Amino acid sequence: MVNEIAGIKTPDSQLAKDAADILREHGNDLLWNHSNRVYYFGAEFAQKENQKHEPELLYVSALFHDLGLTEKYMSDDLRFEVDGANAARQFLETYDLPENTVQLVWDAIALHTTPGVAEHKQAEVALLFHGVGLDVMGDRFEEFPAEKRNEILDAFPRNDFKQEIIPAFYEDFKHKPETTFGNMKEDVIKHFRPDYENNNFCQCILHSPWSE
């Protein structure tokens, strides 16, 4: 593991190393590079905004945030974000950490695709959200120092990330498209299946079992 990139230290505790080993074992280069970029992007935002946070927890959150896309941790009926959060919970509980610490990481992962909520929670949750947003959609791109951005990309290259990440999402939840109801990942289903129709919130209200 690299000790420091772009002036940001890499957590080197046994917990951090074990988390990295899990992603290496069950993920692929796409998820490895993306997840690491997310950590360094989030950590840089923390430095820039002087946000107090626990780097080890941000690191684990970043490494596990897309683990629900892997065959090992993919469920039949849960959102992939929840699959990753559950994997992190199972992992962290083996270290006898306080429940509020475990819950913080769970929330960060489960909410990383939930704009309007994640950025208003604890620092680790918000920083993961912003790191993901920058790497996936280029959110706050101009705010990020170009020199540091390039150093992070040298260590963890994108390698056609734009073209590869959408199919990677689809492969995870094409068998459970209903889990994308009410969240941005429904756009991924429609990208490959334009005629797919999920539940409609208004129809759910109008056809509820209430008598009036």
C-alpha positions as a Markdown table, in Angstrom:
| # | Residue | x | y | z |
|---|---|---|---|---|
| 1 | Met | 0.0 | 0.0 | 0.0 |
| 2 | Val | 1.2 | 3.5 | -0.8 |
| 3 | Asn | 1.8 | 5.6 | 2.3 |
| 4 | Glu | 0.8 | 9.0 | 0.9 |
| 5 | Ile | -0.7 | 10.4 | -2.3 |
| 6 | Ala | -1.3 | 14.0 | -3.1 |
| 7 | Gly | -0.3 | 14.9 | 0.5 |
| 8 | Ile | -3.0 | 12.6 | 1.9 |
| 9 | Lys | -1.9 | 9.7 | 4.1 |
| 10 | Thr | -3.2 | 6.2 | 3.4 |
| 11 | Pro | -4.6 | 4.5 | 6.6 |
| 12 | Asp | -2.2 | 1.7 | 7.4 |
| 13 | Ser | -3.9 | 0.0 | 10.4 |
| 14 | Gln | -4.6 | -3.7 | 10.3 |
| 15 | Leu | -8.3 | -2.9 | 9.8 |
| 16 | Ala | -7.5 | -0.7 | 6.8 |
| 17 | Lys | -5.2 | -3.4 | 5.3 |
| 18 | Asp | -7.8 | -6.1 | 5.8 |
| 19 | Ala | -10.5 | -3.9 | 4.1 |
| 20 | Ala | -8.2 | -3.4 | 1.2 |
| 21 | Asp | -7.6 | -7.1 | 0.9 |
| 22 | Ile | -11.3 | -7.8 | 0.8 |
| 23 | Leu | -11.8 | -5.4 | -2.1 |
| 24 | Arg | -8.8 | -6.8 | -3.9 |
| 25 | Glu | -10.1 | -10.4 | -3.5 |
| 26 | His | -13.7 | -9.8 | -4.5 |
| 27 | Gly | -13.5 | -6.7 | -6.7 |
| 28 | Asn | -11.7 | -5.9 | -9.9 |
| 29 | Asp | -9.4 | -3.1 | -11.1 |
| 30 | Leu | -12.4 | -0.9 | -12.0 |
| 31 | Leu | -13.7 | -1.0 | -8.4 |
| 32 | Trp | -10.2 | -0.9 | -6.9 |
| 33 | Asn | -9.2 | 2.3 | -8.7 |
| 34 | His | -12.5 | 4.0 | -8.3 |
| 35 | Ser | -12.8 | 3.2 | -4.6 |
| 36 | Asn | -9.4 | 4.5 | -3.9 |
| 37 | Arg | -9.9 | 7.6 | -5.9 |
| 38 | Val | -13.1 | 8.2 | -3.9 |
| 39 | Tyr | -11.1 | 8.1 | -0.7 |
| 40 | Tyr | -8.5 | 10.5 | -1.7 |
| 41 | Phe | -11.0 | 12.9 | -3.3 |
| 42 | Gly | -13.1 | 12.8 | -0.1 |
| 43 | Ala | -10.0 | 13.3 | 2.1 |
| 44 | Glu | -8.9 | 16.3 | 0.0 |
| 45 | Phe | -12.3 | 17.9 | 0.4 |
| 46 | Ala | -11.9 | 17.4 | 4.1 |
| 47 | Gln | -8.5 | 19.1 | 4.1 |
| 48 | Lys | -9.8 | 21.9 | 1.9 |
| 49 | Glu | -12.8 | 22.6 | 4.2 |
| 50 | Asn | -11.1 | 21.7 | 7.5 |
| 51 | Gln | -13.6 | 19.0 | 8.2 |
| 52 | Lys | -12.7 | 16.8 | 11.2 |
| 53 | His | -13.2 | 13.2 | 10.3 |
| 54 | Glu | -11.7 | 9.7 | 11.0 |
| 55 | Pro | -9.6 | 8.8 | 7.9 |
| 56 | Glu | -9.7 | 5.1 | 8.7 |
| 57 | Leu | -13.6 | 5.1 | 8.6 |
| 58 | Leu | -13.7 | 7.2 | 5.4 |
| 59 | Tyr | -11.2 | 4.7 | 3.9 |
| 60 | Val | -13.2 | 1.6 | 4.8 |
| 61 | Ser | -16.4 | 3.4 | 3.6 |
| 62 | Ala | -14.7 | 4.1 | 0.3 |
| 63 | Leu | -13.4 | 0.6 | -0.2 |
| 64 | Phe | -16.7 | -1.0 | 0.6 |
| 65 | His | -19.1 | 1.5 | -1.0 |
| 66 | Asp | -19.4 | -0.5 | -4.2 |
| 67 | Leu | -18.7 | -3.9 | -2.8 |
| 68 | Gly | -22.4 | -4.7 | -3.4 |
| 69 | Leu | -21.6 | -4.8 | -7.1 |
| 70 | Thr | -19.5 | -7.9 | -6.6 |
| 71 | Glu | -20.7 | -11.5 | -6.9 |
| 72 | Lys | -19.6 | -12.3 | -3.3 |
| 73 | Tyr | -21.8 | -9.5 | -1.7 |
| 74 | Met | -24.6 | -9.1 | -4.2 |
| 75 | Ser | -28.1 | -10.0 | -2.9 |
| 76 | Asp | -31.2 | -11.0 | -4.7 |
| 77 | Asp | -33.5 | -8.3 | -3.3 |
| 78 | Leu | -31.6 | -5.4 | -1.7 |
| 79 | Arg | -30.2 | -2.2 | -3.1 |
| 80 | Phe | -26.6 | -2.6 | -4.0 |
| 81 | Glu | -25.7 | 0.3 | -1.6 |
| 82 | Val | -27.3 | -1.7 | 1.2 |
| 83 | Asp | -25.4 | -4.8 | 0.2 |
| 84 | Gly | -22.2 | -2.9 | 0.5 |
| 85 | Ala | -23.2 | -1.4 | 3.8 |
| 86 | Asn | -24.1 | -4.8 | 5.2 |
| 87 | Ala | -20.8 | -6.2 | 4.1 |
| 88 | Ala | -19.0 | -3.3 | 5.9 |
| 89 | Arg | -21.1 | -3.9 | 9.0 |
| 90 | Gln | -20.2 | -7.6 | 9.0 |
| 91 | Phe | -16.6 | -6.8 | 8.5 |
| 92 | Leu | -16.4 | -4.1 | 11.2 |
| 93 | Glu | -18.2 | -6.1 | 13.8 |
| 94 | Thr | -15.3 | -8.6 | 13.9 |
| 95 | Tyr | -13.2 | -5.7 | 15.3 |
| 96 | Asp | -15.5 | -5.1 | 18.3 |
| 97 | Leu | -16.0 | -1.5 | 17.3 |
| 98 | Pro | -18.7 | 0.6 | 19.0 |
| 99 | Glu | -22.1 | 0.3 | 17.3 |
| 100 | Asn | -22.2 | 4.0 | 16.5 |
| 101 | Thr | -19.0 | 3.7 | 14.6 |
| 102 | Val | -20.3 | 0.7 | 12.6 |
| 103 | Gln | -23.5 | 2.6 | 12.0 |
| 104 | Leu | -21.6 | 5.6 | 10.7 |
| 105 | Val | -19.9 | 3.5 | 8.1 |
| 106 | Trp | -23.2 | 1.8 | 7.2 |
| 107 | Asp | -24.9 | 5.1 | 6.7 |
| 108 | Ala | -22.1 | 6.5 | 4.6 |
| 109 | Ile | -22.2 | 3.5 | 2.2 |
| 110 | Ala | -26.0 | 3.2 | 2.1 |
| 111 | Leu | -26.5 | 6.9 | 1.4 |
| 112 | His | -23.7 | 7.5 | -1.1 |
| 113 | Thr | -26.2 | 7.8 | -4.0 |
| 114 | Thr | -28.7 | 9.9 | -2.0 |
| 115 | Pro | -28.2 | 13.6 | -2.8 |
| 116 | Gly | -30.0 | 16.0 | -0.5 |
| 117 | Val | -29.4 | 13.8 | 2.5 |
| 118 | Ala | -25.9 | 12.4 | 2.6 |
| 119 | Glu | -24.2 | 15.8 | 2.4 |
| 120 | His | -25.9 | 17.0 | 5.5 |
| 121 | Lys | -24.9 | 14.1 | 7.7 |
| 122 | Gln | -21.7 | 13.4 | 9.6 |
| 123 | Ala | -18.4 | 14.3 | 7.9 |
| 124 | Glu | -17.5 | 10.7 | 6.8 |
| 125 | Val | -20.9 | 10.3 | 5.2 |
| 126 | Ala | -20.7 | 13.7 | 3.4 |
| 127 | Leu | -17.1 | 13.2 | 2.3 |
| 128 | Leu | -17.8 | 9.8 | 0.8 |
| 129 | Phe | -20.8 | 11.3 | -1.0 |
| 130 | His | -18.7 | 14.1 | -2.4 |
| 131 | Gly | -15.8 | 11.8 | -3.4 |
| 132 | Val | -18.2 | 9.6 | -5.3 |
| 133 | Gly | -19.9 | 12.5 | -6.9 |
| 134 | Leu | -16.6 | 13.9 | -8.2 |
| 135 | Asp | -15.3 | 10.6 | -9.5 |
| 136 | Val | -18.6 | 9.4 | -11.1 |
| 137 | Met | -20.2 | 12.6 | -12.4 |
| 138 | Gly | -17.5 | 15.3 | -12.0 |
| 139 | Asp | -19.3 | 17.1 | -9.3 |
| 140 | Arg | -17.2 | 20.0 | -7.9 |
| 141 | Phe | -14.5 | 19.2 | -10.5 |
| 142 | Glu | -13.2 | 22.8 | -10.8 |
| 143 | Glu | -12.9 | 23.1 | -7.0 |
| 144 | Phe | -10.4 | 20.2 | -6.8 |
| 145 | Pro | -6.7 | 21.2 | -7.2 |
| 146 | Ala | -5.6 | 19.9 | -10.7 |
| 147 | Glu | -2.1 | 18.9 | -9.5 |
| 148 | Lys | -3.5 | 16.7 | -6.7 |
| 149 | Arg | -6.2 | 15.3 | -9.0 |
| 150 | Asn | -3.6 | 14.3 | -11.5 |
| 151 | Glu | -1.4 | 12.7 | -8.8 |
| 152 | Ile | -4.4 | 10.6 | -7.6 |
| 153 | Leu | -5.2 | 9.6 | -11.2 |
| 154 | Asp | -1.6 | 8.5 | -11.8 |
| 155 | Ala | -1.9 | 6.1 | -8.8 |
| 156 | Phe | -5.4 | 5.0 | -9.6 |
| 157 | Pro | -6.1 | 5.5 | -13.3 |
| 158 | Arg | -9.6 | 5.9 | -14.7 |
| 159 | Asn | -9.0 | 3.5 | -17.7 |
| 160 | Asp | -12.3 | 4.2 | -19.6 |
| 161 | Phe | -14.2 | 4.5 | -16.3 |
| 162 | Lys | -17.1 | 6.3 | -18.0 |
| 163 | Gln | -17.7 | 3.5 | -20.4 |
| 164 | Glu | -17.2 | 0.7 | -17.8 |
| 165 | Ile | -19.1 | 1.8 | -14.7 |
| 166 | Ile | -22.6 | 2.0 | -16.2 |
| 167 | Pro | -22.5 | -1.7 | -17.4 |
| 168 | Ala | -21.0 | -2.7 | -14.0 |
| 169 | Phe | -24.0 | -1.1 | -12.3 |
| 170 | Tyr | -26.4 | -2.8 | -14.6 |
| 171 | Glu | -24.9 | -6.3 | -14.2 |
| 172 | Asp | -25.5 | -6.0 | -10.4 |
| 173 | Phe | -29.2 | -5.1 | -10.4 |
| 174 | Lys | -30.6 | -6.1 | -13.8 |
| 175 | His | -32.2 | -9.1 | -11.9 |
| 176 | Lys | -33.7 | -6.8 | -9.3 |
| 177 | Pro | -34.6 | -3.6 | -11.1 |
| 178 | Glu | -37.3 | -2.9 | -8.5 |
| 179 | Thr | -34.6 | -1.9 | -6.1 |
| 180 | Thr | -33.9 | 1.2 | -8.2 |
| 181 | Phe | -37.4 | 2.6 | -7.5 |
| 182 | Gly | -37.0 | 6.1 | -6.0 |
| 183 | Asn | -33.2 | 6.4 | -6.6 |
| 184 | Met | -30.9 | 7.5 | -9.4 |
| 185 | Lys | -30.0 | 4.0 | -10.3 |
| 186 | Glu | -33.3 | 3.6 | -12.1 |
| 187 | Asp | -31.6 | 5.7 | -14.9 |
| 188 | Val | -29.1 | 2.8 | -15.4 |
| 189 | Ile | -32.0 | 0.3 | -15.9 |
| 190 | Lys | -33.6 | 2.7 | -18.5 |
| 191 | His | -30.3 | 3.1 | -20.2 |
| 192 | Phe | -30.3 | -0.5 | -21.2 |
| 193 | Arg | -34.1 | -1.2 | -21.1 |
| 194 | Pro | -35.8 | 2.0 | -22.2 |
| 195 | Asp | -39.3 | 0.5 | -22.0 |
| 196 | Tyr | -38.9 | -0.6 | -18.4 |
| 197 | Glu | -41.3 | 1.0 | -16.0 |
| 198 | Asn | -40.8 | 0.9 | -12.2 |
| 199 | Asn | -43.4 | 1.7 | -9.7 |
| 200 | Asn | -44.8 | 5.2 | -9.8 |
| 201 | Phe | -45.0 | 7.1 | -6.5 |
| 202 | Cys | -48.3 | 8.8 | -7.3 |
| 203 | Gln | -49.8 | 5.5 | -8.4 |
| 204 | Cys | -48.6 | 3.9 | -5.2 |
| 205 | Ile | -50.6 | 6.6 | -3.3 |
| 206 | Leu | -53.7 | 6.5 | -5.5 |
| 207 | His | -53.9 | 2.7 | -5.4 |
| 208 | Ser | -53.1 | 2.2 | -1.8 |
| 209 | Pro | -55.5 | 0.0 | 0.3 |
| 210 | Trp | -57.0 | 3.0 | 2.1 |
| 211 | Ser | -60.7 | 3.3 | 1.4 |
| 212 | Glu | -61.0 | 7.0 | 0.7 |
